[in-house]
Short mmCIF file of C-alpha atoms and ligand atoms in Angstrom, two decimals:
data_model
loop_
_atom_site.label_atom_id
_atom_site.label_comp_id
_atom_site.label_asym_id
_atom_site.label_seq_id
_atom_site.Cartn_x
_atom_site.Cartn_y
_atom_site.Cartn_z
CA MET A 1 -3.95 25.86 6.08
CA ASN A 2 -6.00 23.18 4.45
CA ARG A 3 -5.85 21.22 1.25
CA ARG A 4 -8.19 23.52 -0.59
CA GLN A 5 -5.89 26.47 0.05
CA PHE A 6 -2.97 24.43 -1.15
CA LEU A 7 -4.82 23.55 -4.29
CA ARG A 8 -5.71 27.12 -5.07
CA LEU A 9 -2.17 28.37 -4.80
CA THR A 10 -0.29 25.73 -6.67
CA GLY A 11 -0.28 25.11 -10.34
CA MET A 12 1.21 21.70 -10.79
CA SER A 13 0.90 20.67 -14.38
CA ALA A 14 0.13 17.19 -15.59
CA THR A 15 3.82 16.57 -15.99
CA GLY A 16 4.11 17.00 -12.25
CA LEU A 17 2.49 13.62 -12.01
CA LEU A 18 5.37 11.86 -13.65
CA LEU A 19 7.94 10.35 -11.37
CA PRO A 20 11.27 12.11 -11.05
CA HIS A 21 13.14 9.34 -12.70
CA THR A 22 13.25 5.65 -13.24
CA LEU A 23 16.31 3.91 -11.96
CA LEU A 24 16.33 0.71 -13.88
CA ALA A 25 14.90 0.02 -17.26
CA ARG A 26 13.67 -3.40 -18.14
CA ASN A 27 16.13 -3.74 -20.97
CA ALA A 28 18.63 -6.54 -21.09
CA GLY A 29 21.88 -6.05 -19.25
CA LEU A 30 20.38 -4.00 -16.45
CA ASP A 31 19.25 -7.16 -14.75
CA ALA A 32 22.70 -7.41 -13.27
CA ALA A 33 22.95 -3.78 -12.19
CA VAL A 34 23.12 -3.00 -8.50
CA LEU A 35 20.91 -0.20 -7.44
CA THR A 36 21.97 2.00 -4.55
CA LEU A 37 19.21 3.23 -2.30
CA ARG A 38 20.18 5.83 0.22
CA PRO A 39 17.54 6.85 2.72
CA ALA A 40 18.56 10.18 4.23
CA PRO A 41 17.20 13.58 5.21
CA ALA A 42 16.40 15.70 2.14
CA THR A 43 14.63 18.94 1.37
CA VAL A 44 11.83 18.44 -1.11
CA ASN A 45 9.01 20.48 -2.52
CA LEU A 46 5.63 18.90 -1.93
CA VAL A 47 3.33 21.90 -1.88
CA GLY A 48 4.71 24.37 -4.40
CA ALA A 49 4.50 27.97 -3.26
CA TYR A 50 3.88 27.02 0.36
CA GLY A 51 7.52 26.19 0.72
CA ASP A 52 9.90 23.31 0.96
CA THR A 53 9.67 20.44 3.37
CA ASP A 54 12.46 18.76 5.30
CA ALA A 55 11.67 15.12 4.67
CA TRP A 56 13.38 11.77 4.68
CA ALA A 57 13.84 10.40 1.19
CA TYR A 58 15.42 7.62 -0.84
CA ASN A 59 18.11 9.16 -3.08
CA GLY A 60 16.79 12.63 -2.38
CA THR A 61 13.39 12.27 -4.03
CA VAL A 62 9.86 11.77 -2.75
CA PRO A 63 8.73 9.20 -3.58
CA GLY A 64 11.96 7.27 -3.99
CA PRO A 65 13.08 6.29 -7.48
CA GLU A 66 10.73 4.08 -9.44
CA ILE A 67 12.41 0.70 -9.72
CA ARG A 68 11.28 -1.06 -12.86
CA LEU A 69 12.37 -4.55 -13.85
CA ALA A 70 11.09 -7.36 -16.01
CA GLN A 71 9.27 -10.31 -14.50
CA GLY A 72 11.84 -12.99 -13.67
CA ALA A 73 14.70 -10.51 -13.29
CA THR A 74 16.77 -10.24 -10.13
CA LEU A 75 16.66 -7.10 -8.05
CA ARG A 76 19.94 -6.16 -6.42
CA ALA A 77 19.92 -3.21 -4.10
CA SER A 78 22.51 -1.89 -1.73
CA VAL A 79 20.84 0.15 0.99
CA GLU A 80 23.07 2.74 2.69
CA ASN A 81 21.54 4.20 5.79
CA GLY A 82 21.94 7.98 5.89
CA LEU A 83 19.25 8.41 8.53
CA PRO A 84 19.82 9.29 12.19
CA GLN A 85 18.21 5.98 13.21
CA ASP A 86 18.05 2.29 12.24
CA THR A 87 16.24 1.27 9.09
CA THR A 88 15.50 -1.67 6.77
CA VAL A 89 13.78 -1.97 3.40
CA HIS A 90 10.73 -4.15 2.94
CA TRP A 91 9.72 -4.99 -0.64
CA HIS A 92 6.02 -4.92 -0.16
CA GLY A 93 4.14 -7.72 -1.91
CA ILE A 94 7.10 -9.49 -3.46
CA ARG A 95 7.22 -13.25 -2.87
CA LEU A 96 10.88 -13.36 -1.93
CA PRO A 97 13.10 -15.47 0.34
CA ASN A 98 12.50 -14.68 4.01
CA ALA A 99 16.03 -13.36 4.59
CA MET A 100 15.37 -10.58 2.04
CA ASP A 101 12.07 -9.44 3.56
CA GLY A 102 13.53 -6.52 5.48
CA VAL A 103 11.99 -7.07 8.90
CA PRO A 104 14.36 -5.95 11.67
CA HIS A 105 15.33 -8.58 14.25
CA LEU A 106 13.09 -11.16 12.59
CA THR A 107 14.71 -11.59 9.16
CA GLN A 108 17.82 -9.38 9.44
CA PRO A 109 19.59 -7.09 11.88
CA PRO A 110 18.48 -3.48 11.50
CA ILE A 111 20.77 -1.33 9.34
CA ALA A 112 22.40 1.13 11.74
CA PRO A 113 23.14 4.72 10.69
CA GLY A 114 26.15 4.74 8.34
CA GLU A 115 25.87 1.02 7.62
CA SER A 116 24.56 -0.78 4.58
CA PHE A 117 22.78 -3.99 3.66
CA ASP A 118 22.58 -5.76 0.32
CA TYR A 119 19.31 -7.17 -0.89
CA GLN A 120 19.10 -9.59 -3.78
CA PHE A 121 16.12 -11.61 -4.93
CA ALA A 122 14.25 -12.71 -8.02
CA LEU A 123 10.91 -11.19 -9.03
CA PRO A 124 8.55 -14.10 -9.70
CA ASP A 125 5.43 -12.02 -10.35
CA ALA A 126 4.68 -9.08 -12.58
CA GLY A 127 2.76 -6.21 -11.04
CA THR A 128 2.67 -3.01 -9.05
CA TYR A 129 4.58 -3.16 -5.76
CA TRP A 130 6.44 -0.74 -3.55
CA TYR A 131 9.23 -0.51 -1.03
CA HIS A 132 9.39 1.14 2.37
CA PRO A 133 11.17 0.83 5.73
CA HIS A 134 9.97 -1.69 8.29
CA THR A 135 11.46 0.17 11.26
CA SER A 136 9.62 2.98 13.08
CA GLY A 137 7.11 2.90 10.25
CA SER A 138 4.94 5.70 11.55
CA GLU A 139 7.84 8.14 11.53
CA GLN A 140 9.87 6.80 8.58
CA LEU A 141 6.91 6.53 6.21
CA GLY A 142 5.38 9.67 7.68
CA ARG A 143 8.54 11.60 6.76
CA GLY A 144 8.44 10.36 3.19
CA LEU A 145 10.30 7.07 2.83
CA SER A 146 8.72 4.86 0.17
CA GLY A 147 8.98 4.26 -3.54
CA PRO A 148 7.30 2.30 -6.33
CA LEU A 149 8.55 -1.06 -7.56
CA ILE A 150 7.14 -2.06 -10.92
CA VAL A 151 7.60 -5.52 -12.38
CA GLU A 152 6.66 -5.53 -16.03
CA GLU A 153 4.75 -8.31 -17.73
CA VAL A 154 6.29 -9.92 -20.77
CA GLU A 155 3.06 -9.05 -22.60
CA PRO A 156 1.41 -5.97 -21.10
CA VAL A 157 -2.11 -4.91 -22.01
CA ALA A 158 -2.37 -2.29 -24.69
CA ALA A 159 -2.76 1.26 -23.42
CA ASP A 160 -1.90 4.65 -24.88
CA ARG A 161 0.15 5.43 -21.82
CA GLU A 162 0.92 4.23 -18.38
CA LEU A 163 1.12 6.25 -15.18
CA THR A 164 2.26 5.32 -11.70
CA TRP A 165 0.39 7.26 -9.03
CA MET A 166 1.89 6.95 -5.62
CA LEU A 167 -0.64 8.48 -3.26
CA ASP A 168 0.67 9.79 0.01
CA ASP A 169 -0.77 11.76 2.85
CA TRP A 170 1.17 14.27 4.94
CA ARG A 171 0.58 16.08 8.18
CA LEU A 172 2.06 19.50 7.50
CA GLU A 173 2.31 22.76 9.38
CA ALA A 174 1.38 26.06 7.72
CA ASP A 175 5.00 26.53 6.60
CA ALA A 176 5.02 23.07 4.93
CA ALA A 177 7.13 21.51 7.69
CA ILE A 178 6.22 18.01 8.80
CA ARG A 179 4.35 18.10 12.09
CA GLU A 180 6.51 16.42 14.68
CA ASP A 181 3.76 14.69 16.59
CA PHE A 182 4.64 11.08 15.79
CA GLY A 183 3.29 8.54 18.25
CA ARG A 184 0.36 10.67 19.47
CA PHE A 185 -1.87 8.44 21.55
CA HIS A 186 -4.93 9.68 19.73
CA ASP A 187 -3.49 8.49 16.40
CA LEU A 188 -2.43 5.19 17.89
CA SER A 189 -5.85 4.45 19.33
CA HIS A 190 -8.08 5.90 16.61
CA GLY A 191 -7.65 5.99 12.82
CA GLY A 192 -3.88 6.50 12.65
CA ARG A 193 -1.88 9.49 11.48
CA ILE A 194 -4.21 10.93 8.89
CA GLY A 195 -2.71 14.06 7.39
CA ASN A 196 -3.98 17.30 5.89
CA THR A 197 -2.30 17.11 2.48
CA VAL A 198 -2.56 14.44 -0.18
CA THR A 199 0.11 14.19 -2.85
CA ILE A 200 0.52 12.13 -5.98
CA ASN A 201 4.15 11.26 -6.65
CA GLY A 202 5.27 13.80 -4.09
CA ALA A 203 3.39 16.81 -5.47
CA LEU A 204 -0.02 18.38 -5.13
CA PRO A 205 -1.99 17.11 -8.07
CA ASP A 206 -3.90 19.59 -10.16
CA GLY A 207 -4.78 18.76 -13.74
CA LEU A 208 -4.07 15.77 -15.90
CA ASP A 209 -4.26 16.38 -19.64
CA VAL A 210 -6.22 13.61 -21.32
CA ARG A 211 -7.76 13.02 -24.73
CA THR A 212 -11.16 11.61 -25.46
CA GLY A 213 -10.76 8.07 -26.71
CA GLU A 214 -7.51 7.50 -24.85
CA ARG A 215 -6.84 4.39 -22.77
CA ILE A 216 -4.58 4.99 -19.75
CA ARG A 217 -3.18 2.36 -17.42
CA ILE A 218 -2.85 3.79 -13.95
CA ARG A 219 -0.87 1.95 -11.32
CA LEU A 220 -2.29 3.17 -8.03
CA ILE A 221 -0.32 2.72 -4.83
CA ASN A 222 -1.57 3.90 -1.45
CA ALA A 223 1.61 4.77 0.45
CA ALA A 224 -0.12 6.76 3.20
CA ASN A 225 0.41 5.96 6.87
CA ALA A 226 -3.29 5.77 7.58
CA ARG A 227 -5.51 7.44 5.00
CA ILE A 228 -7.86 5.18 3.08
CA VAL A 229 -8.80 6.43 -0.39
CA ALA A 230 -11.72 5.75 -2.70
CA LEU A 231 -10.92 7.12 -6.13
CA ASN A 232 -14.16 7.76 -7.91
CA PHE A 233 -13.75 7.27 -11.66
CA THR A 234 -17.32 8.26 -12.56
CA GLY A 235 -17.25 10.00 -15.93
CA THR A 236 -14.70 7.58 -17.37
CA GLU A 237 -14.87 3.87 -18.05
CA ALA A 238 -12.55 2.31 -15.50
CA TRP A 239 -11.67 -1.37 -15.21
CA VAL A 240 -9.62 -2.95 -12.45
CA ILE A 241 -7.18 -5.35 -14.10
CA ALA A 242 -4.93 -6.22 -11.16
CA THR A 243 -5.28 -6.10 -7.37
CA ASP A 244 -2.12 -5.70 -5.29
CA GLY A 245 -0.17 -6.37 -8.47
CA HIS A 246 -1.87 -9.61 -9.44
CA PRO A 247 -3.94 -9.94 -12.59
CA VAL A 248 -7.65 -10.58 -12.08
CA LYS A 249 -10.53 -11.07 -14.45
CA PRO A 250 -11.09 -7.39 -15.36
CA PHE A 251 -14.06 -5.84 -13.57
CA ARG A 252 -15.82 -2.51 -13.29
CA PRO A 253 -15.42 -1.44 -9.65
CA GLU A 254 -18.59 -1.02 -7.62
CA ARG A 255 -19.98 2.51 -8.03
CA ASN A 256 -16.82 3.30 -10.06
CA ARG A 257 -14.84 3.57 -6.84
CA VAL A 258 -11.44 2.00 -6.36
CA VAL A 259 -10.96 1.68 -2.59
CA LEU A 260 -7.42 1.34 -1.32
CA GLY A 261 -6.32 1.10 2.27
CA PRO A 262 -2.70 1.90 3.11
CA SER A 263 -0.30 -0.40 1.21
CA MET A 264 -2.94 -1.60 -1.26
CA ARG A 265 -2.56 -1.24 -5.03
CA ALA A 266 -4.76 -1.46 -8.08
CA ASP A 267 -3.97 -1.40 -11.76
CA VAL A 268 -6.80 0.44 -13.45
CA LEU A 269 -7.40 0.75 -17.18
CA VAL A 270 -9.17 4.05 -17.67
CA ASP A 271 -10.92 4.80 -20.95
CA ILE A 272 -11.39 8.54 -21.35
CA THR A 273 -14.99 8.98 -22.46
CA GLY A 274 -15.68 12.63 -21.57
CA ASP A 275 -16.44 15.26 -24.19
CA PRO A 276 -13.51 16.94 -25.91
CA GLY A 277 -12.76 20.24 -24.20
CA SER A 278 -14.52 19.26 -20.96
CA ARG A 279 -13.19 18.99 -17.44
CA LEU A 280 -13.88 16.23 -14.98
CA ASP A 281 -13.13 16.09 -11.26
CA LEU A 282 -11.59 12.92 -9.95
CA ILE A 283 -12.66 12.82 -6.34
CA ASP A 284 -11.69 10.74 -3.34
CA ASP A 285 -14.88 10.14 -1.37
CA TYR A 286 -13.88 7.42 1.09
CA TYR A 287 -14.66 9.29 4.31
CA PRO A 288 -18.35 10.22 4.41
CA GLY A 289 -18.84 13.97 4.23
CA ARG A 290 -15.19 14.59 3.49
CA ALA A 291 -14.95 14.10 -0.26
CA TYR A 292 -12.40 16.27 -2.02
CA ARG A 293 -11.15 16.72 -5.53
CA LEU A 294 -7.92 14.81 -5.98
CA LEU A 295 -7.32 16.14 -9.46
CA GLU A 296 -9.03 17.28 -12.58
CA LEU A 297 -9.02 15.52 -15.94
CA VAL A 298 -8.63 18.15 -18.65
CA HIS A 299 -9.86 16.86 -22.00
CA ALA A 300 -8.07 18.23 -25.05
CA ALA A 301 -10.18 19.94 -27.69
CA ALA A 302 -9.33 17.25 -30.22
CA PRO A 303 -10.24 13.63 -29.49
CA LEU A 304 -7.61 10.94 -29.90
CA ARG A 305 -10.04 8.58 -31.60
CA ASP A 306 -13.78 8.27 -32.04
CA ARG A 307 -14.25 4.76 -30.89
CA MET A 308 -12.34 2.66 -28.36
CA PRO A 309 -10.56 -0.14 -30.16
CA GLU A 310 -11.53 -3.69 -29.22
CA ARG A 311 -8.47 -4.69 -27.28
CA SER A 312 -8.18 -7.19 -24.47
CA ARG A 313 -7.93 -5.84 -20.94
CA THR A 314 -6.70 -9.13 -19.51
CA LEU A 315 -3.18 -9.42 -18.16
CA PRO A 316 -1.28 -12.72 -18.30
CA PRO A 317 -1.60 -14.53 -14.94
CA ASN A 318 1.18 -14.69 -12.36
CA PRO A 319 2.52 -18.12 -11.36
CA LEU A 320 0.56 -18.33 -8.10
CA ALA A 321 -0.31 -21.58 -6.37
CA VAL A 322 -4.11 -21.89 -6.31
CA PRO A 323 -5.44 -22.74 -2.83
CA ASP A 324 -7.87 -25.62 -2.46
CA ALA A 325 -10.94 -24.32 -0.62
CA ALA A 326 -12.24 -27.85 -0.01
CA THR A 327 -9.23 -29.08 1.94
CA ALA A 328 -8.05 -25.77 3.44
CA GLU A 329 -7.69 -25.82 7.22
CA THR A 330 -9.38 -22.81 8.82
CA HIS A 331 -7.79 -20.55 11.44
CA THR A 332 -9.46 -17.54 12.98
CA MET A 333 -7.57 -14.30 13.52
CA THR A 334 -9.46 -11.83 15.67
CA PHE A 335 -8.55 -8.16 15.80
CA THR A 336 -9.48 -6.24 18.93
CA GLY A 337 -8.81 -2.93 20.61
CA GLY A 338 -8.87 0.75 19.76
CA ALA A 339 -11.22 3.48 20.86
CA MET A 340 -14.81 2.27 21.26
CA GLY A 341 -13.55 -1.28 20.87
CA GLY A 342 -14.51 -3.06 24.07
CA MET A 343 -11.18 -4.86 24.55
CA HIS A 344 -10.59 -5.56 28.25
CA THR A 345 -7.18 -7.20 28.41
CA ALA A 346 -4.41 -8.43 26.15
CA MET A 347 -1.08 -10.17 26.51
CA LEU A 348 2.02 -8.00 26.16
CA ASP A 349 5.49 -9.55 26.49
CA GLY A 350 3.92 -12.61 28.12
CA GLU A 351 1.96 -10.65 30.71
CA ARG A 352 -1.80 -10.22 30.81
CA LEU A 353 -2.54 -6.51 31.15
CA ALA A 354 -5.71 -4.49 31.54
CA VAL A 355 -6.50 -1.99 28.84
CA ARG A 356 -5.47 1.01 30.97
CA GLU A 357 -2.04 -0.46 31.57
CA LEU A 358 -1.68 -1.37 27.89
CA ALA A 359 -2.53 2.21 26.97
CA ARG A 360 0.07 3.49 29.40
CA ARG A 361 2.60 1.44 27.42
CA GLY A 362 1.32 2.71 24.08
CA ARG A 363 -0.47 -0.51 23.16
CA PHE A 364 -4.05 -0.29 21.92
CA TRP A 365 -4.57 -3.28 19.61
CA ALA A 366 -4.24 -7.04 19.67
CA ILE A 367 -4.46 -10.04 17.37
CA ASN A 368 -5.92 -13.13 19.04
CA GLY A 369 -5.47 -11.41 22.38
CA VAL A 370 -1.79 -10.58 21.97
CA ALA A 371 -0.39 -7.08 21.54
CA ALA A 372 2.96 -7.00 19.76
CA HIS A 373 6.02 -5.27 21.09
CA GLY A 374 8.56 -4.97 18.28
CA HIS A 375 9.05 -7.48 15.46
CA GLN A 376 10.67 -10.32 17.33
CA MET A 377 8.00 -12.58 18.75
CA PRO A 378 6.89 -16.18 18.80
CA ALA A 379 4.73 -17.24 15.86
CA MET A 380 1.00 -16.95 16.47
CA LEU A 381 0.35 -19.65 13.89
CA THR A 382 2.48 -22.31 12.21
CA LEU A 383 1.51 -23.50 8.74
CA VAL A 384 2.80 -26.54 6.89
CA ARG A 385 4.55 -25.70 3.67
CA GLY A 386 2.55 -26.52 0.55
CA ARG A 387 -0.83 -26.82 2.28
CA SER A 388 -3.90 -24.68 1.70
CA TYR A 389 -5.30 -22.55 4.53
CA ARG A 390 -8.27 -20.35 5.16
CA LEU A 391 -7.70 -17.44 7.51
CA ARG A 392 -10.91 -16.06 8.94
CA LEU A 393 -10.14 -12.43 9.74
CA ARG A 394 -12.55 -10.97 12.27
CA ASN A 395 -12.47 -7.26 12.92
CA GLU A 396 -14.03 -6.77 16.33
CA THR A 397 -13.01 -3.12 16.45
CA SER A 398 -14.80 0.06 15.42
CA TRP A 399 -12.09 0.95 12.89
CA PRO A 400 -11.09 -0.19 9.41
CA HIS A 401 -7.81 -2.11 9.08
CA PRO A 402 -5.82 -3.01 5.96
CA ILE A 403 -4.37 -6.36 7.00
CA HIS A 404 -1.16 -7.43 5.26
CA LEU A 405 0.62 -10.78 5.10
CA HIS A 406 4.26 -10.89 4.01
CA GLY A 407 5.75 -13.38 1.55
CA HIS A 408 2.44 -14.70 0.22
CA VAL A 409 -0.49 -13.84 -1.97
CA PHE A 410 -4.00 -14.84 -0.99
CA ARG A 411 -7.37 -14.98 -2.63
CA VAL A 412 -10.19 -13.13 -0.91
CA GLU A 413 -12.95 -15.69 -0.59
CA ARG A 414 -15.83 -14.15 1.35
CA ARG A 415 -16.78 -10.91 2.98
CA ASN A 416 -19.28 -11.23 5.81
CA GLY A 417 -20.34 -14.62 4.54
CA GLU A 418 -20.90 -13.55 0.94
CA PRO A 419 -18.61 -14.72 -1.84
CA LEU A 420 -16.88 -11.81 -3.56
CA ALA A 421 -18.44 -10.41 -6.70
CA HIS A 422 -15.01 -10.26 -8.35
CA GLU A 423 -11.82 -12.23 -8.26
CA GLU A 424 -9.22 -10.61 -5.96
CA TRP A 425 -5.68 -11.79 -5.31
CA ARG A 426 -4.03 -9.69 -2.65
CA ASP A 427 -1.32 -9.28 -0.08
CA SER A 428 -3.41 -6.77 1.92
CA VAL A 429 -7.15 -6.73 2.48
CA LEU A 430 -9.24 -3.92 3.90
CA LEU A 431 -11.50 -4.92 6.77
CA GLU A 432 -14.15 -2.34 7.53
CA ALA A 433 -15.30 -2.01 11.14
CA ARG A 434 -16.81 -5.31 12.34
CA ASP A 435 -16.10 -7.08 9.03
CA ALA A 436 -15.30 -10.77 8.81
CA ILE A 437 -13.29 -11.74 5.75
CA ASP A 438 -12.11 -15.19 4.70
CA ILE A 439 -8.89 -15.42 2.73
CA LEU A 440 -7.38 -18.52 1.15
CA LEU A 441 -3.73 -19.18 0.54
CA VAL A 442 -1.15 -21.84 -0.11
CA ALA A 443 1.59 -21.59 2.50
CA ASP A 444 4.35 -22.06 -0.06
CA ASN A 445 7.10 -19.75 1.19
CA PRO A 446 9.05 -20.96 4.23
CA GLY A 447 9.99 -18.56 6.99
CA ASP A 448 8.64 -16.22 9.65
CA TRP A 449 6.30 -13.71 8.04
CA MET A 450 4.78 -10.57 9.46
CA PHE A 451 1.02 -10.35 9.57
CA HIS A 452 -0.12 -6.86 10.54
CA CYS A 453 -2.30 -3.86 10.04
CA HIS A 454 -0.73 -1.46 7.54
CA ILE A 455 -1.99 1.62 9.34
CA MET A 456 1.46 2.40 10.69
CA GLU A 457 0.18 3.65 14.04
CA HIS A 458 -1.90 0.51 14.60
CA GLU A 459 1.09 -1.65 13.78
CA ALA A 460 3.20 0.33 16.26
CA ALA A 461 0.48 0.02 18.89
CA GLY A 462 0.37 -3.77 18.80
CA MET A 463 -1.58 -4.93 15.74
CA MET A 464 1.09 -7.23 14.46
CA GLY A 465 1.95 -10.91 14.59
CA VAL A 466 4.12 -13.57 12.99
CA ILE A 467 2.95 -16.49 10.89
CA ARG A 468 5.50 -19.25 10.45
CA VAL A 469 5.64 -21.53 7.42
CA THR A 470 7.73 -24.65 7.91
CU1 C2O B 1 4.21 -2.87 3.54
CU2 C2O B 1 4.92 -5.27 6.76
O1 C2O B 1 4.60 -4.08 5.17
CU1 CU B 2 -5.41 -1.06 11.78
#
């Protein structure tokens, strides 16, 4: 069974794109509410007529409930582990205190089955974020654990409506069951666990009803284990207004494509410019030769308006410390390993091992010559709190890697020596094979922070480190 067959047999309507429910509204009073998140096995329907899927889900839904709070509010969540194994919750992209970061053994003990852990932290920045486990990521995300976390601006940009699209990728059997081949060496050493079914908000997308003249804000979140997406908005007028949650000077993406590696987000303002009554395919064409239709925009016969109103697309900025490129100290982080990579040895648990021996132990990747084993490890780099740094990320592998830093937001400065065409603030940056990317940040959040590839299988196979801010 392939995606095309899925698409033919299911008739998800546009309403299928809406999230099951929103747990917290941004209204006053709810700031103090404690949200209960219960990750546990659940039966969900991802693929319509093909059958139900036994997944792992937060509060029984895939994705988990959309958490929505106002900027400056405090998020309080009690996580009750209903899974048959340890878990934690990481609040991806939020600049929070280290003890709330949800990294097992490094920032908290893992939450054992039947136990719970309370998270509580303020939300300094508005934007599009998400939450997911930080234990056995390949399996726990691969079985469906993740959910959107939206922090609303005090003054949002004007749009006719707003959608959250959580993109996920599943490896399913013909009967819609999740394929139980987690940890396959081929996935670990190549492009990760790329699936055969892409869902938006836990369902096969089909058509989205739109109206000519409409302006839609879409919050895109790539929650896949490994699949990189390039949403091609040709046929509309799309502007990127935030990257990884953070407002940027609005720009038209290159060739109308919004490229998101796993964990990356974009807020896109889409002006519907197609003819009334027409249909437009929205395709994902990241992998050459493997483009597919993600969904279809179905234009109503009657336009909403004739002309787009002149309204600002600019979001109010987040309170980020601006790094000083002139005084920033530079550190190089080199990524090696993988198939066709040319890595010869790496350190694992303090021992220098040849690549064959590393592979025997399920380790295929290294950062600065060290392959990680679990989350508890000495820091690979110590930064002084309040100073500016430039991290020179060098991908010496034949594979793309979305590299994520916890607890901080950075500005992407250069790609392969060239300054970026657009402003980008991020917590994850996609390095294509052999890319070198410079990022700039102020180390303003004390603690031990994970720095890793967000392809879950690469993370599991060693592409992970710790950066300490003191
Ligand atoms: Cu989205 Cu280390 O995580
Ligand atoms: Cu990677």
